[in-house]
CSV table of C-alpha atoms in Angstrom, one decimal:
chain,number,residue,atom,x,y,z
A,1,UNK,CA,38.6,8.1,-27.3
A,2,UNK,CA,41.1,8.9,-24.5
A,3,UNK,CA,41.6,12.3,-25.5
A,4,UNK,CA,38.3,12.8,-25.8
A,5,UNK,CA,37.4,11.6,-22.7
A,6,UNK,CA,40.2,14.0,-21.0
A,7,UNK,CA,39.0,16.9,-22.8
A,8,UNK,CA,35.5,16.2,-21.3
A,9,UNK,CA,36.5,16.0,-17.6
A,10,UNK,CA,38.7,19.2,-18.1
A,11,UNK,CA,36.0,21.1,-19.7
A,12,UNK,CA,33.5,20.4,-17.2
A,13,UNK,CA,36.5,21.1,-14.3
A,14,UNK,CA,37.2,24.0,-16.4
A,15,UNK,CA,32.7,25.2,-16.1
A,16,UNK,CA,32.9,24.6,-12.8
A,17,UNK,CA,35.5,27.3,-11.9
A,18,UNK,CA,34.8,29.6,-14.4
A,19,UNK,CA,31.0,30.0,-13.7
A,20,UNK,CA,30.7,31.0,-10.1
A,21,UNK,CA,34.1,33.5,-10.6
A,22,UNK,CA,32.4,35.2,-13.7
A,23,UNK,CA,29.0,35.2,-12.2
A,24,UNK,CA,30.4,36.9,-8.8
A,25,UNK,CA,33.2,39.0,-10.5
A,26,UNK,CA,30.2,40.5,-12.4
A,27,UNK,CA,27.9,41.9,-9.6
A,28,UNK,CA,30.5,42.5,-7.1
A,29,UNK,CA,30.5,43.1,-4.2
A,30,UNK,CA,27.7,41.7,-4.1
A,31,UNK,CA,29.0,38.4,-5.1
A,32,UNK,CA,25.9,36.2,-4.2
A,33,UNK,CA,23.2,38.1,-6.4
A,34,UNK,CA,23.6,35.6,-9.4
A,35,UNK,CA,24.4,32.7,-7.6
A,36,UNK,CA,22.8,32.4,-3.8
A,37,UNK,CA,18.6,33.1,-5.2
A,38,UNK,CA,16.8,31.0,-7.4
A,39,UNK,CA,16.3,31.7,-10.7
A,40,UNK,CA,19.5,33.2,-11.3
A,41,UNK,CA,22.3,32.9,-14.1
A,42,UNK,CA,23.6,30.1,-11.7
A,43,UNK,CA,20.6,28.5,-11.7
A,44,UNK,CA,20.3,28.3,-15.3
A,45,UNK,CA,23.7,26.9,-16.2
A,46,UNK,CA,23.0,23.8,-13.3
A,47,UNK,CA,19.7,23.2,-15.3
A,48,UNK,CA,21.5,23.2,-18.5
A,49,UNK,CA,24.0,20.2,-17.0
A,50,UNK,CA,20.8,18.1,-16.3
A,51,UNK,CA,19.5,18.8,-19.7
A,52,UNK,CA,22.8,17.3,-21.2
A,53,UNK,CA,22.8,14.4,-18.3
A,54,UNK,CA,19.1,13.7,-19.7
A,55,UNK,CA,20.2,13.6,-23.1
A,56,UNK,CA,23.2,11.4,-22.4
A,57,UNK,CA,20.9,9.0,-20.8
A,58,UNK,CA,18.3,8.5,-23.7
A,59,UNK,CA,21.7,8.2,-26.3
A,60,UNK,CA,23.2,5.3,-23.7
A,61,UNK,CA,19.5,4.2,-23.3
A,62,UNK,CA,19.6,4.2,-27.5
A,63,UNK,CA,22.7,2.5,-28.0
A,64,UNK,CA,22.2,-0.3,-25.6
A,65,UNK,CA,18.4,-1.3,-26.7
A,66,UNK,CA,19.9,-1.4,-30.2
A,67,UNK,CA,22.4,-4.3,-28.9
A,68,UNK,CA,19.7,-5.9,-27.1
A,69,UNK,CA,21.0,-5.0,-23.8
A,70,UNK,CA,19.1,-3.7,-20.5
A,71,UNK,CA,18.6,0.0,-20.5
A,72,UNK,CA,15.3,0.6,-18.0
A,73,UNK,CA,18.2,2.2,-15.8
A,74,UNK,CA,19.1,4.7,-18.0
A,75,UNK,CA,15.8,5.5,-19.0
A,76,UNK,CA,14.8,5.9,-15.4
A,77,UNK,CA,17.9,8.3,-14.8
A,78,UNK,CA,17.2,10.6,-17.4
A,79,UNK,CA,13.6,10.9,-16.6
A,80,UNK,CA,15.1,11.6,-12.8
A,81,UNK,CA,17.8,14.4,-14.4
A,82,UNK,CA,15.5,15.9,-16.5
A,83,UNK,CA,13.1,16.2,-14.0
A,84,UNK,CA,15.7,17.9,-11.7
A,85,UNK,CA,16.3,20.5,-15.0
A,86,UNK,CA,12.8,21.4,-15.0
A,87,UNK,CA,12.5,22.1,-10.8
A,88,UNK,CA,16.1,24.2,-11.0
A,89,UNK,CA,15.1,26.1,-14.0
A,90,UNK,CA,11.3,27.1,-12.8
A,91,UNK,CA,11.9,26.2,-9.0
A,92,UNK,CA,9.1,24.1,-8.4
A,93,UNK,CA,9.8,22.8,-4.9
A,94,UNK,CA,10.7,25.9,-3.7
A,95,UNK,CA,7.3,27.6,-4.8
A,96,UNK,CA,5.4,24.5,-2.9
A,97,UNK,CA,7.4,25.1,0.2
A,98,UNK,CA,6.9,29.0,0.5
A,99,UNK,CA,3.1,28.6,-0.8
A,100,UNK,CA,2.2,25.6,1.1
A,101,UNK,CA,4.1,23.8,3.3
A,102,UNK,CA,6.2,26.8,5.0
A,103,UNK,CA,3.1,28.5,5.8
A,104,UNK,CA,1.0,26.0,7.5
A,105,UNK,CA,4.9,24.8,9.7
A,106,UNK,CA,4.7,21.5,7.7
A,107,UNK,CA,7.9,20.0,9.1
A,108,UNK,CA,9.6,16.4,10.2
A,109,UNK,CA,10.0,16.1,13.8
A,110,UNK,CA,12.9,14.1,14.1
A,111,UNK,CA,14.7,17.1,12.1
A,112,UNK,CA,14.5,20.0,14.1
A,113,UNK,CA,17.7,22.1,12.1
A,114,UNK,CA,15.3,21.8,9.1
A,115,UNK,CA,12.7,24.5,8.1
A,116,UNK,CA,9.8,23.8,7.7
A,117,UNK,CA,8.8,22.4,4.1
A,118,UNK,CA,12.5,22.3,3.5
A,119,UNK,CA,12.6,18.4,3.9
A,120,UNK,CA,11.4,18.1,-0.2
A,121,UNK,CA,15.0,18.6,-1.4
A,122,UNK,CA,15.9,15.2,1.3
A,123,UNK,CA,12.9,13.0,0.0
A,124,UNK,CA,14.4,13.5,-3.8
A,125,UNK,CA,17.5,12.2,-2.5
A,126,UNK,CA,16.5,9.5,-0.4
A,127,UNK,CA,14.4,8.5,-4.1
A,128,UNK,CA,18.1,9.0,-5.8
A,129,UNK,CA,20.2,7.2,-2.8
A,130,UNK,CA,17.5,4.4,-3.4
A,131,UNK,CA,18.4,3.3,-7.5
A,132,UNK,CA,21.8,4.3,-6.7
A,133,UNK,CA,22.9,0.9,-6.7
A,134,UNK,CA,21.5,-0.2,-9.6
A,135,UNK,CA,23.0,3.1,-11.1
A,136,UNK,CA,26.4,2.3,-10.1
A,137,UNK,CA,26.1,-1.7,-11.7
A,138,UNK,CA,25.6,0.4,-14.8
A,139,UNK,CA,28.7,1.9,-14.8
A,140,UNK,CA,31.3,0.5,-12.4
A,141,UNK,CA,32.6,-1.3,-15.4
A,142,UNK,CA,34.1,2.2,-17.0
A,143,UNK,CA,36.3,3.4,-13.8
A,144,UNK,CA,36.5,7.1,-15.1
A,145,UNK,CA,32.3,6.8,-15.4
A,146,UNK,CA,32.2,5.6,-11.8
A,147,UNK,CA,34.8,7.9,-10.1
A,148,UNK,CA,32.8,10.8,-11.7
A,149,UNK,CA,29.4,9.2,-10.4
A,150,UNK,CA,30.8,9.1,-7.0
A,151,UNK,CA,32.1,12.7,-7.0
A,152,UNK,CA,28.5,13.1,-8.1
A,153,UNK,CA,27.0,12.0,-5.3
A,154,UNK,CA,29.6,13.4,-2.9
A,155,UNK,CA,28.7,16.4,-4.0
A,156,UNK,CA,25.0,16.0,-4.0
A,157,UNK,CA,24.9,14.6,-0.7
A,158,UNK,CA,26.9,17.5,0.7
A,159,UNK,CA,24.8,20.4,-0.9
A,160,UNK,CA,21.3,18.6,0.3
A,161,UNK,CA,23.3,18.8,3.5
A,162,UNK,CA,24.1,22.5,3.7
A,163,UNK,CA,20.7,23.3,2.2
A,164,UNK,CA,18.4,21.4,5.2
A,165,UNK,CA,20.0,23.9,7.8
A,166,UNK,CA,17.2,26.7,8.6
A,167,UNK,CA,18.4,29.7,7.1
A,168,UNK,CA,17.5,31.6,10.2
A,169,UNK,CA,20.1,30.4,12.4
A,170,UNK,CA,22.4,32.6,10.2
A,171,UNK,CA,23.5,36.0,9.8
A,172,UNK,CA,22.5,37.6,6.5
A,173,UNK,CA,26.3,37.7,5.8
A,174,UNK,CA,26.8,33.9,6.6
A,175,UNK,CA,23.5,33.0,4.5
A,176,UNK,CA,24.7,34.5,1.5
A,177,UNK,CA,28.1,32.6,1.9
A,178,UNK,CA,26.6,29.4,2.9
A,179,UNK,CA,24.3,29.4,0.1
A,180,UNK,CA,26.6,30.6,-2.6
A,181,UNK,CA,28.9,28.0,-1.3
A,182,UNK,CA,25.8,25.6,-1.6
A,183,UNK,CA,24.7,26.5,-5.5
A,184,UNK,CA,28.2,25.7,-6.4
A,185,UNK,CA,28.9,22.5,-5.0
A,186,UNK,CA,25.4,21.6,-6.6
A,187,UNK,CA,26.4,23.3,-10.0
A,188,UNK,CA,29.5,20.5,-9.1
A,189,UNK,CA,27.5,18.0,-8.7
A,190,UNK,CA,25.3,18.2,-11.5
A,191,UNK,CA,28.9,18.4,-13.8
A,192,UNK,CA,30.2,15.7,-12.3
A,193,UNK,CA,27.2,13.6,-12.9
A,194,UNK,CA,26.8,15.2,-16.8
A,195,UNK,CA,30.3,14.0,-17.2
A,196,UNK,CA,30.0,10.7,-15.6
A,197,UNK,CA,26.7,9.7,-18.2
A,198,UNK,CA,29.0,11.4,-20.8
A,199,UNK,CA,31.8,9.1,-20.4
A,200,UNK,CA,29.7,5.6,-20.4
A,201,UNK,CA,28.3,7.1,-23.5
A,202,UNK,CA,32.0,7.4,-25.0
A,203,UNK,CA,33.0,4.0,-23.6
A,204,UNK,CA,30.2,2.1,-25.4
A,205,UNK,CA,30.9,3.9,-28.2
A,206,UNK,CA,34.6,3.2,-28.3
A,207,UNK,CA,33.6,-0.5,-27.8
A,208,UNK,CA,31.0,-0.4,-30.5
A,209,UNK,CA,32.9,2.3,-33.8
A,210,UNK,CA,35.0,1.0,-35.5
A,211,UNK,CA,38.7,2.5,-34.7
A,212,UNK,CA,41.8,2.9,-36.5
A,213,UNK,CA,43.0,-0.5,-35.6
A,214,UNK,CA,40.1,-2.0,-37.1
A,215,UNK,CA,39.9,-0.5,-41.0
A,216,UNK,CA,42.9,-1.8,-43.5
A,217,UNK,CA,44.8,1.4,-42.9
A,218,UNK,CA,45.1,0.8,-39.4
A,219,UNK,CA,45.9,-2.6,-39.8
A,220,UNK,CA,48.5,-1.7,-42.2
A,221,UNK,CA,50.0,0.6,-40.0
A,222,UNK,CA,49.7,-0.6,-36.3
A,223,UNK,CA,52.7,-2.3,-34.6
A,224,UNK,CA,53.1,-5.9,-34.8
A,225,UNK,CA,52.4,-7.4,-31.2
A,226,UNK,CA,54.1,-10.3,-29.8
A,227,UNK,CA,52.9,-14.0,-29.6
């Protein structure tokens, strides 16, 4: 499943590029009004990536309880990504920061560049920096699963980053850039971490399907190795 497995990465590359160009290209100049806000086009297509991460999870979940193997982590993970769909898509944490938190100052002390009630979005992480190990046992056996999972991360890490700085410090031009810039390295993430969930799900396929080198055709036909 090699080609299949290029096709995926360069598809999802391909997504990443092409979104946030269209999505700009098409209210321009006012680049940011699909992709800065929430619930935008942008938002939409990052909840859409967690959908598929979710789904990829159950099917790796699925295939590895039917060969008696360990799959609570998978389980977990989907349960995490899906719950992530549902907050980008309806915007949950935001709507409990500017309804309740925000308003009453609700902040962490020993983070003073962070709004107030914008820590939420650094608590899910900490939860997700917390199974990451046992997420990366599960796939540092597939190298193109893990390097994926890492630029996952990366990515994730870096966008929680950009979004605890307090808006207010900016101009309303730099906002806009900083959190267009911001909704498409998360829309990065989210890819990256679709296709890594995506690729253990082809590699325990490939190890599980019969390929051509295991029906009589293909043993007809493939090359005689040495020894």
């Amino acid at each position: 499943m090699r080609g299949a497995r290029l096709r995926l990465v360069l598809g999802a590359v391909l997504v990443w590029a092409l979104v946030p160009a269209v999505l700009a290209a098409a209210q321009w100049p006012g680049y940011w009004v699909w992709i800065a806000p929430e619930l935008t086009p942008m938002t939409w297509v990052q909840s859409v990536a967690l959908v598929l991460a979710a789904a990829g999870c159950a099917l790796v979940a699925l295939v590895l309880g039917r060969a008696g193997q360990p799959r609570w982590i998978w389980t977990g993970l989907g349960a995490g990504f899906l719950a992530l769909a549902v907050d980008e898509r309806f915007a949950l944490h935001e709507r409990v920061r500017d309804g309740f938190l925000a308003p009453r100052g609700v902040s962490v002390p020993f983070l003073p560049w962070v709004a107030p009630g914008d820590f939420l979005v650094m608590a899910i992480a900490l939860v997700g920096l917390a199974l990451l190990p046992s997420v990366w046992k599960a796939v540092r056996a597939d190298r193109p699963a893990a390097v994926a999972l890492v630029a996952g991360v990366v990515l994730a890490v870096v966008a929680v980053g950009m979004d605890s700085i307090d808006p207010s410090t900016w101009s309303v031009a730099a906002e806009r850039v900083q959190q267009s810039l911001e909704e498409v390295i998360e829309l990065g993430s989210g890819l990256s971490l679709m296709t890594a969930v995506a690729l253990r799900l082809l590699g325990l396929l490939d190890a599980r399907l019969p390929g051509p080198a295991n029906t009589e055709e293909g043993a007809a036909t493939a090359p005689a190795t040495a020894g």
